């Protein structure tokens, strides 16, 4: 099976408000699938439906080949781990006891693998400390350990990076990559910050006002982000006519700065500048930011709607 999760024409209305508008998405097996959207785009609503916390108004999804309308979906959903909104942990219990309780809930009788699970999420050595005294990052990581207890095929994480400090973000990223690589767990993860997801996601869907604007793989995204080189020169005014003649695409920032979008070598740039009697002071990469790419997509949608 190529896709662990297939979503077809999923809609969710709250009264007259269409929160999800015919969402169709395939989540490939083994992927880290980033669901990217601004606040209120519908990410949590979609994840709540997929985890069975809410019912769609219409549309279907299938998990591991089982349709959402099939009664078997309840047992198949046990192969799904999730953190929606906040991690499901008990604040008066230690990390070990939280995980043990989830093992018991799942009917597991051997607890030997708990230390490995705590090590995976970097919570080894927290001893008897209660989860209520943990930092936000530790609570999120414990939530992930609890979600992993049933050895799920897919982990669904709603904004797990939200509110973490830079160190916490790096730690979370490394843990998610380990889970994906070592346990081959598919991960569906939402965020409103594309830049953060870009360090781990293999696939993306961009969601805005309940609609999927685009789905693409990470290499497709990198190919679409506009590449630019920023030139610092002694005079853009003298250089531009030469660039025009050579059909080089550029944008002038000020009298000494311009971005070129055509792929040409640094030596060619310097040769053309010499011809225009202009000195090249520096050439640096100035690629379009991922955030910029996403915001352009949103702007295009608003332009046509
Ligand atoms: P955030 O990052 O802010 O959580 P999100 O992309 O997860 O954003 P959702 O929480 O799914 O967005 O909300 C999508 C829209 O649906 C929002 O406008 C929200 O106000 C609305 N909404 C969500 N739940 C309900 C509800 N129970 N009743 C009415 N409207 C709702």
mmCIF file of C-alpha atoms and ligand atoms in Angstrom:
data_model
loop_
_atom_site.group_PDB
_atom_site.id
_atom_site.type_symbol
_atom_site.label_atom_id
_atom_site.label_comp_id
_atom_site.label_asym_id
_atom_site.label_seq_id
_atom_site.Cartn_x
_atom_site.Cartn_y
_atom_site.Cartn_z
ATOM 1 C CA UNK A 1 0.000 0.000 0.000
ATOM 2 C CA UNK A 2 1.430 3.359 -1.058
ATOM 3 C CA UNK A 3 -0.686 5.650 1.127
ATOM 4 C CA UNK A 4 -1.326 5.061 4.812
ATOM 5 C CA UNK A 5 -4.102 7.660 4.773
ATOM 6 C CA UNK A 6 -6.349 8.783 1.900
ATOM 7 C CA UNK A 7 -8.764 11.686 2.387
ATOM 8 C CA UNK A 8 -11.540 12.237 -0.170
ATOM 9 C CA UNK A 9 -13.733 15.355 -0.490
ATOM 10 C CA UNK A 10 -13.854 15.906 3.255
ATOM 11 C CA UNK A 11 -16.091 18.811 4.354
ATOM 12 C CA UNK A 12 -16.873 20.222 7.773
ATOM 13 C CA UNK A 13 -19.483 22.892 8.421
ATOM 14 C CA UNK A 14 -20.268 24.650 11.681
ATOM 15 C CA UNK A 15 -23.709 26.071 10.923
ATOM 16 C CA UNK A 16 -23.283 28.147 7.763
ATOM 17 C CA UNK A 17 -19.495 28.337 8.213
ATOM 18 C CA UNK A 18 -17.602 25.993 5.872
ATOM 19 C CA UNK A 19 -14.470 25.209 7.906
ATOM 20 C CA UNK A 20 -13.228 22.449 5.560
ATOM 21 C CA UNK A 21 -14.098 22.598 1.875
ATOM 22 C CA UNK A 22 -13.707 19.296 0.045
ATOM 23 C CA UNK A 23 -10.268 18.287 1.288
ATOM 24 C CA UNK A 24 -8.627 15.574 -0.815
ATOM 25 C CA UNK A 25 -5.172 14.392 0.272
ATOM 26 C CA UNK A 26 -3.029 11.273 0.103
ATOM 27 C CA UNK A 27 -0.480 10.736 2.874
ATOM 28 C CA UNK A 28 2.272 8.445 1.539
ATOM 29 C CA UNK A 29 3.505 5.608 3.694
ATOM 30 C CA UNK A 30 6.742 6.553 5.479
ATOM 31 C CA UNK A 31 6.439 10.283 4.753
ATOM 32 C CA UNK A 32 6.708 13.236 7.080
ATOM 33 C CA UNK A 33 3.752 15.173 5.745
ATOM 34 C CA UNK A 34 3.587 18.863 6.664
ATOM 35 C CA UNK A 35 0.156 20.471 6.792
ATOM 36 C CA UNK A 36 0.897 24.184 6.571
ATOM 37 C CA UNK A 37 -1.674 26.893 7.172
ATOM 38 C CA UNK A 38 -2.191 30.145 8.998
ATOM 39 C CA UNK A 39 -4.162 30.325 12.252
ATOM 40 C CA UNK A 40 -7.774 29.352 11.640
ATOM 41 C CA UNK A 41 -7.025 27.623 8.299
ATOM 42 C CA UNK A 42 -8.640 24.361 9.459
ATOM 43 C CA UNK A 43 -5.639 22.223 10.442
ATOM 44 C CA UNK A 44 -6.911 21.200 13.888
ATOM 45 C CA UNK A 45 -10.419 20.556 12.535
ATOM 46 C CA UNK A 46 -8.998 18.165 9.926
ATOM 47 C CA UNK A 47 -6.833 16.367 12.487
ATOM 48 C CA UNK A 48 -9.737 16.063 14.926
ATOM 49 C CA UNK A 49 -11.764 14.313 12.210
ATOM 50 C CA UNK A 50 -8.932 11.952 11.264
ATOM 51 C CA UNK A 51 -8.408 10.946 14.904
ATOM 52 C CA UNK A 52 -12.131 10.333 15.457
ATOM 53 C CA UNK A 53 -12.679 13.289 17.825
ATOM 54 C CA UNK A 54 -15.126 14.870 15.387
ATOM 55 C CA UNK A 55 -17.329 13.739 12.490
ATOM 56 C CA UNK A 56 -17.083 15.202 8.984
ATOM 57 C CA UNK A 57 -20.179 16.846 7.480
ATOM 58 C CA UNK A 58 -19.467 14.901 4.286
ATOM 59 C CA UNK A 59 -16.634 13.058 2.571
ATOM 60 C CA UNK A 60 -14.584 10.056 3.611
ATOM 61 C CA UNK A 61 -11.085 8.954 4.499
ATOM 62 C CA UNK A 62 -9.427 5.586 4.643
ATOM 63 C CA UNK A 63 -6.756 4.491 7.063
ATOM 64 C CA UNK A 64 -4.536 1.536 6.146
ATOM 65 C CA UNK A 65 -7.069 0.740 3.412
ATOM 66 C CA UNK A 66 -10.099 0.735 5.757
ATOM 67 C CA UNK A 67 -12.851 3.251 4.902
ATOM 68 C CA UNK A 68 -14.035 5.654 7.627
ATOM 69 C CA UNK A 69 -17.596 4.305 7.189
ATOM 70 C CA UNK A 70 -16.403 0.739 7.995
ATOM 71 C CA UNK A 71 -16.827 -0.392 11.628
ATOM 72 C CA UNK A 72 -13.275 -1.761 11.499
ATOM 73 C CA UNK A 73 -12.002 1.842 11.465
ATOM 74 C CA UNK A 74 -12.211 1.834 15.291
ATOM 75 C CA UNK A 75 -9.671 -0.967 15.616
ATOM 76 C CA UNK A 76 -7.500 0.365 12.783
ATOM 77 C CA UNK A 77 -7.386 3.731 14.563
ATOM 78 C CA UNK A 78 -5.467 2.015 17.347
ATOM 79 C CA UNK A 79 -2.605 2.016 14.866
ATOM 80 C CA UNK A 80 -2.678 5.802 14.944
ATOM 81 C CA UNK A 81 -1.021 7.941 17.641
ATOM 82 C CA UNK A 82 -1.827 11.607 18.057
ATOM 83 C CA UNK A 83 -1.399 14.839 19.931
ATOM 84 C CA UNK A 84 -4.228 17.246 19.147
ATOM 85 C CA UNK A 85 -4.099 20.665 20.821
ATOM 86 C CA UNK A 86 -2.323 19.515 24.028
ATOM 87 C CA UNK A 87 -0.640 16.213 24.962
ATOM 88 C CA UNK A 88 -2.797 13.641 26.774
ATOM 89 C CA UNK A 89 -0.702 13.257 29.917
ATOM 90 C CA UNK A 90 -1.344 13.120 33.644
ATOM 91 C CA UNK A 91 0.431 15.950 35.450
ATOM 92 C CA UNK A 92 0.559 14.133 38.794
ATOM 93 C CA UNK A 93 2.427 11.150 37.315
ATOM 94 C CA UNK A 94 6.082 10.739 36.309
ATOM 95 C CA UNK A 95 7.087 10.200 32.679
ATOM 96 C CA UNK A 96 7.522 6.463 33.344
ATOM 97 C CA UNK A 97 4.115 6.138 35.013
ATOM 98 C CA UNK A 98 2.379 8.095 32.252
ATOM 99 C CA UNK A 99 3.766 5.701 29.662
ATOM 100 C CA UNK A 100 3.039 2.657 31.852
ATOM 101 C CA UNK A 101 -0.582 3.751 32.262
ATOM 102 C CA UNK A 102 -0.959 3.993 28.500
ATOM 103 C CA UNK A 103 0.575 0.503 28.112
ATOM 104 C CA UNK A 104 -2.040 -0.789 30.574
ATOM 105 C CA UNK A 105 -4.834 1.059 28.717
ATOM 106 C CA UNK A 106 -3.721 -0.675 25.535
ATOM 107 C CA UNK A 107 -3.760 -4.065 27.268
ATOM 108 C CA UNK A 108 0.026 -4.479 27.240
ATOM 109 C CA UNK A 109 1.479 -6.509 30.094
ATOM 110 C CA UNK A 110 5.228 -6.168 29.556
ATOM 111 C CA UNK A 111 6.820 -2.854 30.477
ATOM 112 C CA UNK A 112 10.397 -3.665 29.451
ATOM 113 C CA UNK A 113 10.370 -1.344 26.459
ATOM 114 C CA UNK A 114 9.419 1.776 28.485
ATOM 115 C CA UNK A 115 13.044 2.919 29.155
ATOM 116 C CA UNK A 116 13.814 2.727 25.403
ATOM 117 C CA UNK A 117 10.722 4.772 24.617
ATOM 118 C CA UNK A 118 11.690 7.405 27.199
ATOM 119 C CA UNK A 119 15.212 7.475 25.768
ATOM 120 C CA UNK A 120 13.788 7.988 22.263
ATOM 121 C CA UNK A 121 12.018 11.182 23.402
ATOM 122 C CA UNK A 122 14.963 12.347 25.524
ATOM 123 C CA UNK A 123 13.182 11.876 28.854
ATOM 124 C CA UNK A 124 15.477 9.237 30.339
ATOM 125 C CA UNK A 125 16.630 10.205 33.785
ATOM 126 C CA UNK A 126 13.552 12.258 34.731
ATOM 127 C CA UNK A 127 12.953 9.754 37.571
ATOM 128 C CA UNK A 128 10.072 10.515 39.905
ATOM 129 C CA UNK A 129 9.626 14.108 38.715
ATOM 130 C CA UNK A 130 5.945 14.711 38.000
ATOM 131 C CA UNK A 131 4.908 15.749 34.483
ATOM 132 C CA UNK A 132 3.262 18.867 35.952
ATOM 133 C CA UNK A 133 6.783 20.137 36.756
ATOM 134 C CA UNK A 134 8.057 19.497 33.195
ATOM 135 C CA UNK A 135 8.852 22.261 30.695
ATOM 136 C CA UNK A 136 6.536 22.643 27.694
ATOM 137 C CA UNK A 137 9.042 20.804 25.491
ATOM 138 C CA UNK A 138 9.279 17.896 27.963
ATOM 139 C CA UNK A 139 5.469 17.673 28.136
ATOM 140 C CA UNK A 140 5.253 17.606 24.335
ATOM 141 C CA UNK A 141 7.905 14.886 24.187
ATOM 142 C CA UNK A 142 6.105 12.853 26.842
ATOM 143 C CA UNK A 143 2.922 13.254 24.786
ATOM 144 C CA UNK A 144 4.803 11.787 21.841
ATOM 145 C CA UNK A 145 6.014 8.853 23.956
ATOM 146 C CA UNK A 146 2.408 8.185 25.046
ATOM 147 C CA UNK A 147 1.228 8.449 21.426
ATOM 148 C CA UNK A 148 3.909 5.921 20.405
ATOM 149 C CA UNK A 149 2.946 3.272 23.005
ATOM 150 C CA UNK A 150 0.783 1.255 20.616
ATOM 151 C CA UNK A 151 3.546 1.287 17.949
ATOM 152 C CA UNK A 152 1.368 3.293 15.548
ATOM 153 C CA UNK A 153 1.823 3.296 11.758
ATOM 154 C CA UNK A 154 1.026 6.997 11.705
ATOM 155 C CA UNK A 155 1.539 9.806 14.193
ATOM 156 C CA UNK A 156 -0.705 12.870 13.901
ATOM 157 C CA UNK A 157 0.759 15.947 15.599
ATOM 158 C CA UNK A 158 -1.041 19.292 15.776
ATOM 159 C CA UNK A 159 1.502 22.127 15.996
ATOM 160 C CA UNK A 160 3.950 20.240 18.284
ATOM 161 C CA UNK A 161 6.582 22.941 17.820
ATOM 162 C CA UNK A 162 4.304 25.787 18.901
ATOM 163 C CA UNK A 163 5.682 27.730 21.861
ATOM 164 C CA UNK A 164 9.001 25.843 22.029
ATOM 165 C CA UNK A 165 12.288 27.741 22.329
ATOM 166 C CA UNK A 166 14.919 27.304 19.556
ATOM 167 C CA UNK A 167 16.683 24.508 21.476
ATOM 168 C CA UNK A 168 13.354 22.742 22.054
ATOM 169 C CA UNK A 169 12.509 23.017 18.355
ATOM 170 C CA UNK A 170 15.808 21.396 17.344
ATOM 171 C CA UNK A 171 15.326 18.608 19.911
ATOM 172 C CA UNK A 172 11.768 17.956 18.696
ATOM 173 C CA UNK A 173 12.934 17.882 15.074
ATOM 174 C CA UNK A 174 15.653 15.340 15.840
ATOM 175 C CA UNK A 175 13.225 13.107 17.751
ATOM 176 C CA UNK A 176 10.627 13.184 14.960
ATOM 177 C CA UNK A 177 13.292 12.344 12.373
ATOM 178 C CA UNK A 178 14.471 9.422 14.532
ATOM 179 C CA UNK A 179 10.914 8.121 14.927
ATOM 180 C CA UNK A 180 10.400 8.346 11.160
ATOM 181 C CA UNK A 181 13.743 6.796 10.210
ATOM 182 C CA UNK A 182 14.108 4.129 12.913
ATOM 183 C CA UNK A 183 10.482 3.096 13.419
ATOM 184 C CA UNK A 184 9.297 3.897 9.872
ATOM 185 C CA UNK A 185 6.352 5.760 11.367
ATOM 186 C CA UNK A 186 4.517 8.085 8.981
ATOM 187 C CA UNK A 187 4.076 11.525 10.543
ATOM 188 C CA UNK A 188 1.344 14.042 9.698
ATOM 189 C CA UNK A 189 2.391 17.297 11.348
ATOM 190 C CA UNK A 190 0.785 20.736 11.219
ATOM 191 C CA UNK A 191 2.390 24.121 11.629
ATOM 192 C CA UNK A 192 1.796 27.729 10.639
ATOM 193 C CA UNK A 193 5.568 28.151 10.081
ATOM 194 C CA UNK A 194 6.744 26.531 6.842
ATOM 195 C CA UNK A 195 10.394 27.325 7.529
ATOM 196 C CA UNK A 196 10.355 25.048 10.609
ATOM 197 C CA UNK A 197 8.652 22.164 8.834
ATOM 198 C CA UNK A 198 11.022 22.438 5.886
ATOM 199 C CA UNK A 199 13.823 20.938 7.970
ATOM 200 C CA UNK A 200 11.985 17.622 8.278
ATOM 201 C CA UNK A 201 8.980 17.310 5.965
ATOM 202 C CA UNK A 202 9.151 15.138 2.839
ATOM 203 C CA UNK A 203 5.735 16.294 1.554
ATOM 204 C CA UNK A 204 3.518 19.333 2.056
ATOM 205 C CA UNK A 205 -0.071 20.432 1.747
ATOM 206 C CA UNK A 206 -0.832 24.149 2.018
ATOM 207 C CA UNK A 207 -4.227 24.888 3.526
ATOM 208 C CA UNK A 208 -5.997 28.259 3.642
ATOM 209 C CA UNK A 209 -9.598 28.993 4.680
ATOM 210 C CA UNK A 210 -10.436 25.278 4.637
ATOM 211 C CA UNK A 211 -9.105 24.637 1.127
ATOM 212 C CA UNK A 212 -5.978 22.820 -0.013
ATOM 213 C CA UNK A 213 -4.058 25.326 -2.153
ATOM 214 C CA UNK A 214 -1.276 22.976 -3.221
ATOM 215 C CA UNK A 215 0.315 19.628 -2.405
ATOM 216 C CA UNK A 216 3.893 18.869 -3.349
ATOM 217 C CA UNK A 217 7.014 16.977 -2.330
ATOM 218 C CA UNK A 218 9.903 18.687 -0.600
ATOM 219 C CA UNK A 219 12.080 18.529 -3.746
ATOM 220 C CA UNK A 220 9.243 20.035 -5.811
ATOM 221 C CA UNK A 221 8.949 22.853 -3.268
ATOM 222 C CA UNK A 222 12.682 23.559 -3.361
ATOM 223 C CA UNK A 223 12.515 23.622 -7.182
ATOM 224 C CA UNK A 224 9.686 26.157 -7.130
ATOM 225 C CA UNK A 225 11.227 28.594 -4.676
ATOM 226 C CA UNK A 226 12.582 31.407 -6.805
ATOM 227 C CA UNK A 227 16.395 31.446 -6.832
ATOM 228 C CA UNK A 228 18.110 34.824 -6.855
ATOM 229 C CA UNK A 229 21.637 36.248 -6.538
ATOM 230 C CA UNK A 230 22.075 39.628 -4.876
ATOM 231 C CA UNK A 231 24.702 41.895 -6.455
ATOM 232 C CA UNK A 232 26.362 44.825 -4.728
ATOM 233 C CA UNK A 233 27.870 47.022 -7.444
ATOM 234 C CA UNK A 234 29.168 50.572 -7.850
ATOM 235 C CA UNK A 235 26.293 51.552 -10.190
ATOM 236 C CA UNK A 236 23.098 49.682 -11.058
ATOM 237 C CA UNK A 237 22.210 52.473 -13.488
ATOM 238 C CA UNK A 238 25.164 51.691 -15.794
ATOM 239 C CA UNK A 239 24.819 47.914 -15.402
ATOM 240 C CA UNK A 240 21.104 47.554 -16.216
ATOM 241 C CA UNK A 241 21.311 48.391 -19.970
ATOM 242 C CA UNK A 242 23.910 45.617 -20.389
ATOM 243 C CA UNK A 243 21.693 43.150 -18.473
ATOM 244 C CA UNK A 244 18.719 44.224 -20.651
ATOM 245 C CA UNK A 245 20.700 43.510 -23.793
ATOM 246 C CA UNK A 246 21.600 40.018 -22.469
ATOM 247 C CA UNK A 247 17.926 39.357 -21.468
ATOM 248 C CA UNK A 248 18.942 38.841 -17.830
ATOM 249 C CA UNK A 249 15.958 39.020 -15.462
ATOM 250 C CA UNK A 250 16.668 41.368 -12.557
ATOM 251 C CA UNK A 251 15.111 43.671 -9.961
ATOM 252 C CA UNK A 252 16.832 46.842 -8.760
ATOM 253 C CA UNK A 253 16.739 47.406 -5.000
ATOM 254 C CA UNK A 254 18.722 50.663 -4.863
ATOM 255 C CA UNK A 255 21.555 52.466 -6.684
ATOM 256 C CA UNK A 256 24.086 49.821 -5.647
ATOM 257 C CA UNK A 257 22.004 46.674 -5.136
ATOM 258 C CA UNK A 258 20.084 44.406 -7.494
ATOM 259 C CA UNK A 259 18.782 40.828 -7.551
ATOM 260 C CA UNK A 260 19.204 38.686 -10.646
ATOM 261 C CA UNK A 261 16.922 35.720 -11.287
ATOM 262 C CA UNK A 262 18.627 34.320 -14.387
ATOM 263 C CA UNK A 263 21.047 31.463 -13.738
ATOM 264 C CA UNK A 264 24.435 32.822 -14.910
ATOM 265 C CA UNK A 265 27.953 32.302 -13.636
ATOM 266 C CA UNK A 266 29.741 34.808 -11.398
ATOM 267 C CA UNK A 267 32.461 35.231 -14.047
ATOM 268 C CA UNK A 268 29.831 36.190 -16.664
ATOM 269 C CA UNK A 269 28.357 38.759 -14.225
ATOM 270 C CA UNK A 270 31.814 40.239 -13.649
ATOM 271 C CA UNK A 271 32.556 40.309 -17.407
ATOM 272 C CA UNK A 272 29.289 42.171 -18.132
ATOM 273 C CA UNK A 273 29.979 44.566 -15.252
ATOM 274 C CA UNK A 274 33.481 45.278 -16.653
ATOM 275 C CA UNK A 275 31.895 46.062 -19.995
ATOM 276 C CA UNK A 276 29.634 48.620 -18.243
ATOM 277 C CA UNK A 277 32.620 49.991 -16.309
ATOM 278 C CA UNK A 278 31.020 48.854 -13.051
ATOM 279 C CA UNK A 279 32.802 47.147 -10.163
ATOM 280 C CA UNK A 280 31.163 44.070 -8.537
ATOM 281 C CA UNK A 281 31.565 44.372 -4.758
ATOM 282 C CA UNK A 282 29.794 41.113 -3.783
ATOM 283 C CA UNK A 283 27.523 38.328 -5.070
ATOM 284 C CA UNK A 284 25.438 36.424 -2.503
ATOM 285 C CA UNK A 285 22.456 34.032 -2.587
ATOM 286 C CA UNK A 286 19.153 35.770 -1.964
ATOM 287 C CA UNK A 287 16.621 32.994 -2.624
ATOM 288 C CA UNK A 288 12.929 33.572 -2.024
ATOM 289 C CA UNK A 289 12.055 32.507 1.514
ATOM 290 C CA UNK A 290 9.722 29.550 1.994
ATOM 291 C CA UNK A 291 7.414 31.828 3.971
ATOM 292 C CA UNK A 292 7.400 34.202 0.983
ATOM 293 C CA UNK A 293 6.453 31.324 -1.322
ATOM 294 C CA UNK A 294 3.555 30.313 0.930
ATOM 295 C CA UNK A 295 2.302 33.891 1.309
ATOM 296 C CA UNK A 296 2.382 34.285 -2.508
ATOM 297 C CA UNK A 297 0.178 31.207 -2.836
ATOM 298 C CA UNK A 298 -2.275 32.664 -0.313
ATOM 299 C CA UNK A 299 -2.248 36.026 -2.107
ATOM 300 C CA UNK A 300 -2.944 34.326 -5.469
ATOM 301 C CA UNK A 301 -5.906 32.519 -3.916
ATOM 302 C CA UNK A 302 -7.287 35.774 -2.505
ATOM 303 C CA UNK A 303 -6.771 37.418 -5.907
ATOM 304 C CA UNK A 304 -8.952 34.911 -7.707
ATOM 305 C CA UNK A 305 -11.589 34.361 -5.030
HETATM 306 P P1 LIG B 1 -4.995 27.336 14.795
HETATM 307 O O1 LIG B 1 -3.563 27.171 14.417
HETATM 308 O O2 LIG B 1 -5.339 28.733 15.178
HETATM 309 O O3 LIG B 1 -5.522 26.303 15.745
HETATM 310 P P2 LIG B 1 -6.278 25.858 12.685
HETATM 311 O O4 LIG B 1 -5.751 25.888 11.296
HETATM 312 O O5 LIG B 1 -5.990 24.644 13.495
HETATM 313 O O6 LIG B 1 -5.792 27.157 13.413
HETATM 314 P P3 LIG B 1 -9.016 25.312 13.299
HETATM 315 O O7 LIG B 1 -8.813 25.292 14.782
HETATM 316 O O8 LIG B 1 -9.241 24.031 12.610
HETATM 317 O O9 LIG B 1 -7.839 26.099 12.586
HETATM 318 O O10 LIG B 1 -10.240 26.300 12.994
HETATM 319 C C1 LIG B 1 -10.694 26.571 11.678
HETATM 320 C C2 LIG B 1 -11.881 27.503 11.758
HETATM 321 O O11 LIG B 1 -13.006 26.791 12.296
HETATM 322 C C3 LIG B 1 -11.653 28.707 12.661
HETATM 323 O O12 LIG B 1 -12.216 29.842 12.058
HETATM 324 C C4 LIG B 1 -12.390 28.333 13.922
HETATM 325 O O13 LIG B 1 -12.876 29.478 14.573
HETATM 326 C C5 LIG B 1 -13.544 27.476 13.403
HETATM 327 N N1 LIG B 1 -13.988 26.474 14.371
HETATM 328 C C6 LIG B 1 -13.259 25.478 14.896
HETATM 329 N N2 LIG B 1 -13.974 24.743 15.761
HETATM 330 C C7 LIG B 1 -15.224 25.280 15.779
HETATM 331 C C8 LIG B 1 -16.447 24.986 16.472
HETATM 332 N N3 LIG B 1 -16.522 23.961 17.327
HETATM 333 N N4 LIG B 1 -17.519 25.779 16.230
HETATM 334 C C9 LIG B 1 -17.452 26.801 15.357
HETATM 335 N N5 LIG B 1 -16.335 27.147 14.673
HETATM 336 C C10 LIG B 1 -15.245 26.397 14.872
#
